[in-house]
Short mmCIF file of C-alpha atoms in Angstrom, two decimals:
data_model
loop_
_atom_site.label_atom_id
_atom_site.label_comp_id
_atom_site.label_asym_id
_atom_site.label_seq_id
_atom_site.Cartn_x
_atom_site.Cartn_y
_atom_site.Cartn_z
CA MET A 1 130.11 81.19 123.28
CA ILE A 2 132.58 82.21 125.65
CA ASP A 3 134.66 78.76 124.49
CA VAL A 4 134.16 79.56 120.86
CA GLN A 5 135.51 83.20 121.36
CA HIS A 6 138.64 81.82 123.36
CA TRP A 7 139.50 79.13 120.64
CA LEU A 8 139.05 81.84 118.07
CA SER A 9 141.12 84.32 119.90
CA ALA A 10 144.14 82.04 119.84
CA LEU A 11 144.01 81.93 115.71
CA PRO A 12 145.58 84.51 113.56
CA PRO A 13 143.31 87.13 112.02
CA GLY A 14 143.21 85.62 108.56
CA VAL A 15 142.01 82.00 109.94
CA ILE A 16 139.58 83.60 111.91
CA TYR A 17 137.92 85.42 108.99
CA LEU A 18 137.99 81.83 106.71
CA ILE A 19 136.36 80.39 109.44
CA VAL A 20 133.55 83.24 109.81
CA ALA A 21 132.92 82.91 106.03
CA GLY A 22 133.19 79.31 106.12
CA VAL A 23 130.81 78.27 108.74
CA ILE A 24 128.41 80.82 107.82
CA GLY A 25 128.47 79.82 104.04
CA VAL A 26 128.04 75.88 105.08
CA GLU A 27 125.27 77.01 107.61
CA SER A 28 123.57 78.83 104.42
CA MET A 29 123.84 75.81 102.20
CA GLY A 30 121.29 73.64 104.63
CA VAL A 31 123.69 72.06 107.13
CA PRO A 32 122.95 73.29 110.73
CA LEU A 33 125.98 74.90 112.20
CA PRO A 34 126.49 78.01 114.56
CA GLY A 35 127.14 80.61 112.11
CA GLU A 36 125.32 83.30 114.37
CA ILE A 37 127.71 82.30 117.33
CA VAL A 38 130.73 82.18 115.13
CA LEU A 39 129.87 85.77 114.13
CA VAL A 40 129.23 87.18 117.66
CA SER A 41 132.23 85.81 118.83
CA SER A 42 134.28 87.36 116.07
CA ALA A 43 132.49 90.54 116.30
CA LEU A 44 133.35 90.70 120.41
CA LEU A 45 136.96 89.78 119.63
CA ALA A 46 137.03 92.76 116.94
CA ALA A 47 136.00 94.99 119.93
CA THR A 48 139.15 93.97 121.91
CA GLY A 49 141.37 94.61 118.65
CA VAL A 50 142.02 91.06 117.69
CA VAL A 51 140.63 91.18 114.26
CA GLU A 52 139.20 94.08 112.10
CA PRO A 53 135.33 94.48 112.34
CA GLU A 54 135.35 95.48 108.69
CA TRP A 55 136.97 92.07 107.55
CA VAL A 56 134.82 90.02 109.89
CA ALA A 57 131.36 91.57 108.24
CA SER A 58 132.84 91.32 104.76
CA ALA A 59 133.55 87.45 105.77
CA ALA A 60 129.96 86.88 107.12
CA ALA A 61 128.39 88.70 104.49
CA PHE A 62 130.43 86.62 101.91
CA GLY A 63 129.85 83.21 103.34
CA ALA A 64 126.05 84.20 103.81
CA ILE A 65 125.43 85.27 100.42
CA VAL A 66 127.81 82.49 98.41
CA GLY A 67 126.43 79.98 100.71
CA ASP A 68 122.73 80.67 100.01
CA SER A 69 123.59 80.59 96.25
CA VAL A 70 124.98 77.21 96.53
CA GLY A 71 121.87 76.01 98.56
CA TYR A 72 119.72 77.52 96.23
CA ALA A 73 121.43 75.70 93.30
CA VAL A 74 121.29 72.36 95.27
CA GLY A 75 117.63 72.82 95.94
CA ARG A 76 116.63 73.75 92.67
CA ARG A 77 118.55 70.45 91.56
CA GLY A 78 117.43 68.32 94.03
CA GLY A 79 113.81 69.38 94.64
CA ARG A 80 111.52 68.08 97.33
CA PRO A 81 113.48 64.74 98.12
CA LEU A 82 116.60 66.50 99.03
CA LEU A 83 114.49 68.54 101.65
CA ALA A 84 113.12 65.20 102.82
CA ARG A 85 116.50 63.81 103.03
CA LEU A 86 117.82 66.63 104.87
CA GLY A 87 114.90 66.45 107.19
CA ARG A 88 115.69 62.79 107.90
CA ARG A 89 119.10 63.46 108.86
CA PHE A 90 118.93 66.34 110.84
CA PRO A 91 115.32 65.94 112.21
CA LYS A 92 115.68 68.57 115.07
CA HIS A 93 116.43 71.23 112.65
CA LEU A 94 114.98 70.36 109.35
CA GLY A 95 111.83 68.44 110.32
CA PRO A 96 108.14 68.01 108.62
CA ALA A 97 107.16 70.81 111.14
CA GLN A 98 110.14 72.98 110.64
CA LEU A 99 109.94 72.42 106.58
CA ALA A 100 106.15 73.20 106.92
CA ARG A 101 106.51 76.65 108.85
CA ALA A 102 109.44 77.52 106.18
CA GLU A 103 107.19 77.01 102.79
CA GLN A 104 104.37 78.80 104.83
CA SER A 105 106.86 81.89 105.43
CA PHE A 106 107.72 81.74 101.18
CA ALA A 107 104.08 81.10 100.62
CA ARG A 108 103.11 84.18 102.58
CA HIS A 109 105.85 86.80 101.82
CA GLY A 110 107.78 85.26 98.82
CA VAL A 111 111.66 86.40 98.88
CA TRP A 112 111.06 88.91 101.73
CA ALA A 113 111.45 85.35 103.64
CA VAL A 114 114.64 85.34 102.40
CA PHE A 115 115.43 88.64 103.94
CA PHE A 116 114.23 88.49 107.07
CA GLY A 117 115.20 84.80 107.58
CA ARG A 118 118.96 85.73 107.68
CA PHE A 119 117.96 86.78 111.41
CA VAL A 120 115.49 83.56 112.16
CA ALA A 121 117.83 80.34 112.73
CA LEU A 122 115.43 78.05 110.77
CA LEU A 123 114.98 80.00 107.65
CA ARG A 124 118.68 81.10 107.69
CA ILE A 125 119.24 77.38 107.08
CA LEU A 126 116.74 76.60 104.97
CA ALA A 127 116.30 79.94 102.56
CA GLY A 128 118.43 78.83 99.83
CA PRO A 129 117.33 75.15 99.47
CA LEU A 130 113.90 75.84 99.98
CA ALA A 131 114.15 78.75 97.45
CA GLY A 132 115.26 76.40 94.66
CA ALA A 133 113.40 73.58 95.49
CA LEU A 134 110.06 76.07 94.86
CA HIS A 135 111.89 77.40 91.72
CA VAL A 136 111.84 81.02 93.07
CA PRO A 137 113.33 83.10 90.18
CA TYR A 138 117.05 83.55 90.93
CA ARG A 139 117.19 87.07 90.55
CA ARG A 140 114.68 87.88 92.89
CA PHE A 141 116.39 85.36 95.12
CA LEU A 142 119.75 86.70 94.78
CA LEU A 143 118.60 90.63 95.47
CA ALA A 144 116.78 89.45 98.36
CA ASN A 145 119.63 87.10 99.71
CA ALA A 146 122.54 89.77 99.12
CA ALA A 147 120.37 92.76 101.08
CA GLY A 148 119.60 90.25 104.21
CA GLY A 149 123.49 88.95 104.25
CA LEU A 150 124.57 92.40 104.04
CA VAL A 151 122.76 94.00 106.51
CA TRP A 152 122.58 90.80 109.01
CA ALA A 153 126.63 90.44 108.87
CA PHE A 154 127.40 94.17 109.01
CA GLY A 155 124.76 95.18 111.35
CA THR A 156 125.27 92.37 113.83
CA THR A 157 129.27 92.88 113.65
CA TYR A 158 129.33 96.64 114.09
CA LEU A 159 126.49 96.73 116.92
CA LEU A 160 128.49 94.43 118.90
CA TYR A 161 131.45 95.84 118.08
CA SER A 162 130.29 99.16 119.29
CA VAL A 163 128.77 97.80 122.31
CA GLY A 164 132.02 96.30 123.23
CA ARG A 165 133.93 99.12 122.37
CA ALA A 166 131.74 101.43 124.60
CA ALA A 167 131.65 99.23 127.40
CA GLU A 168 135.29 99.11 127.42
CA HIS A 169 135.62 102.90 127.63
CA TRP A 170 132.83 103.78 129.84
CA LEU A 171 133.88 101.12 132.35
CA LYS A 172 136.91 102.82 132.82
CA ASP A 173 135.05 106.03 133.47
CA ILE A 174 132.12 104.16 135.67
CA SER A 175 129.68 105.40 133.14
CA TRP A 176 126.76 102.78 134.20
CA ALA A 177 124.29 104.88 132.81
CA GLY A 178 125.78 105.22 129.14
CA LEU A 179 126.63 101.35 129.07
CA VAL A 180 123.13 100.41 129.91
CA LEU A 181 121.60 102.79 127.22
CA ALA A 182 124.05 101.35 124.64
CA VAL A 183 123.07 97.89 125.55
CA LEU A 184 119.22 98.54 125.88
CA ALA A 185 119.51 99.97 122.29
CA GLY A 186 121.37 97.03 120.65
CA LEU A 187 118.93 94.71 122.61
CA GLY A 188 115.94 96.53 121.60
CA SER A 189 116.66 96.75 117.77
CA THR A 190 117.59 92.81 117.71
CA TRP A 191 114.64 92.33 119.25
CA TRP A 192 112.38 93.89 116.85
CA LEU A 193 113.88 92.34 114.13
CA ARG A 194 113.65 89.04 115.51
CA ARG A 195 109.78 89.55 116.10
CA ARG A 196 109.32 90.83 112.64
CA ALA A 197 110.74 87.79 111.24
CA HIS A 198 108.92 85.46 113.49
CA ARG A 199 105.57 87.08 113.05
CA MET A 200 106.32 86.34 109.26
CA GLY A 201 106.95 82.68 109.95
CA ALA A 202 103.83 82.27 112.33
CA PRO A 203 101.09 79.93 111.06
CA ASP A 204 97.50 81.73 110.17
CA GLY A 205 95.91 78.73 111.75
CA ALA A 206 96.67 80.33 115.43
CA SER A 207 94.55 83.36 114.48
CA GLY A 208 91.78 81.54 112.85
CA LEU A 209 91.63 79.36 115.75
CA ALA A 210 91.51 82.05 118.26
CA ALA A 211 88.94 84.15 116.25
CA ALA A 212 86.64 80.67 115.78
CA GLU A 213 86.78 79.80 119.87
CA PRO A 214 84.76 83.37 121.03
CA ALA A 215 82.16 82.26 118.36
CA SER A 216 81.79 78.77 119.08
CA GLN A 217 81.43 79.60 122.69
CA ALA A 218 78.66 82.01 121.81
CA ALA A 219 76.90 79.20 119.67
CA GLY A 220 77.01 76.65 122.94
CA ALA A 221 75.38 79.58 125.07
CA ALA A 222 72.44 80.40 122.51
CA SER A 223 72.10 76.21 122.12
CA GLY A 224 71.85 76.24 125.88
CA GLY A 225 69.43 78.95 126.11
CA GLN A 226 66.70 77.78 123.44
CA SER A 227 66.85 74.23 125.42
CA GLY A 228 66.25 76.13 128.56
CA ALA A 229 63.34 78.04 127.26
CA VAL A 230 61.64 74.52 126.21
CA ALA A 231 62.44 72.88 129.34
CA SER A 232 60.64 76.20 131.31
CA GLY A 233 57.84 76.07 129.10
CA GLY A 234 56.41 72.87 130.78
CA GLN A 235 55.96 71.37 127.75
CA SER A 236 57.34 68.18 126.24
CA VAL A 237 56.15 65.93 123.43
CA ASP A 238 56.94 62.20 124.00
CA VAL A 239 56.64 60.03 120.97
CA ALA A 240 55.52 56.64 121.75
CA PRO A 241 56.47 53.78 119.83
CA GLY A 242 54.03 52.47 116.83
CA GLY A 243 52.37 55.56 116.78
#
């Protein structure tokens, strides 16, 4: 990320905004690109005065909304065969296991998977094409897509911008306590959003297996107890061949 930030700092602000919108837009169409790294690097540059935070956030939101909409249209036209081809091309990011997890999130949470998926790398890439392939109504998709894109873009940008500006100010005054509190607040809010989003994508089978394991252990113990009781009674029945 440091290399990306250093590379971006050598470019004019207008080009940085275009790169932010372009990378995030292409990522949202279903192509694995480091959209979040570009956004974080640009937000940190905004804290140093290289670019303006409102333009970084606007470019990120624009790319996210437009890219997801294009991905939706492509997914609706190409359907499941398109997702299968993407899985073969990018097996690490869009393989059968990742696609199954994303489909399960849509099945359980509908368009909320689009909103919270903006905070998870896997769903951020698959949300548009998968929603189109599953024929989610576009108006509902667009509402969740726009809300998630705006919250993600402006929230991430201004969170990092504020932390960066506060760090610069407090480091001059050696106010370490305030800096630590600001960083912890930012990390805490990010952790909560990611935890909420990952919980939405957690498979149901894990909880069912965890619930079934104690029951199977109890059944095994009961079976063992019954066989022990028969053995302790000292009676056994041997069936000889032929009667």
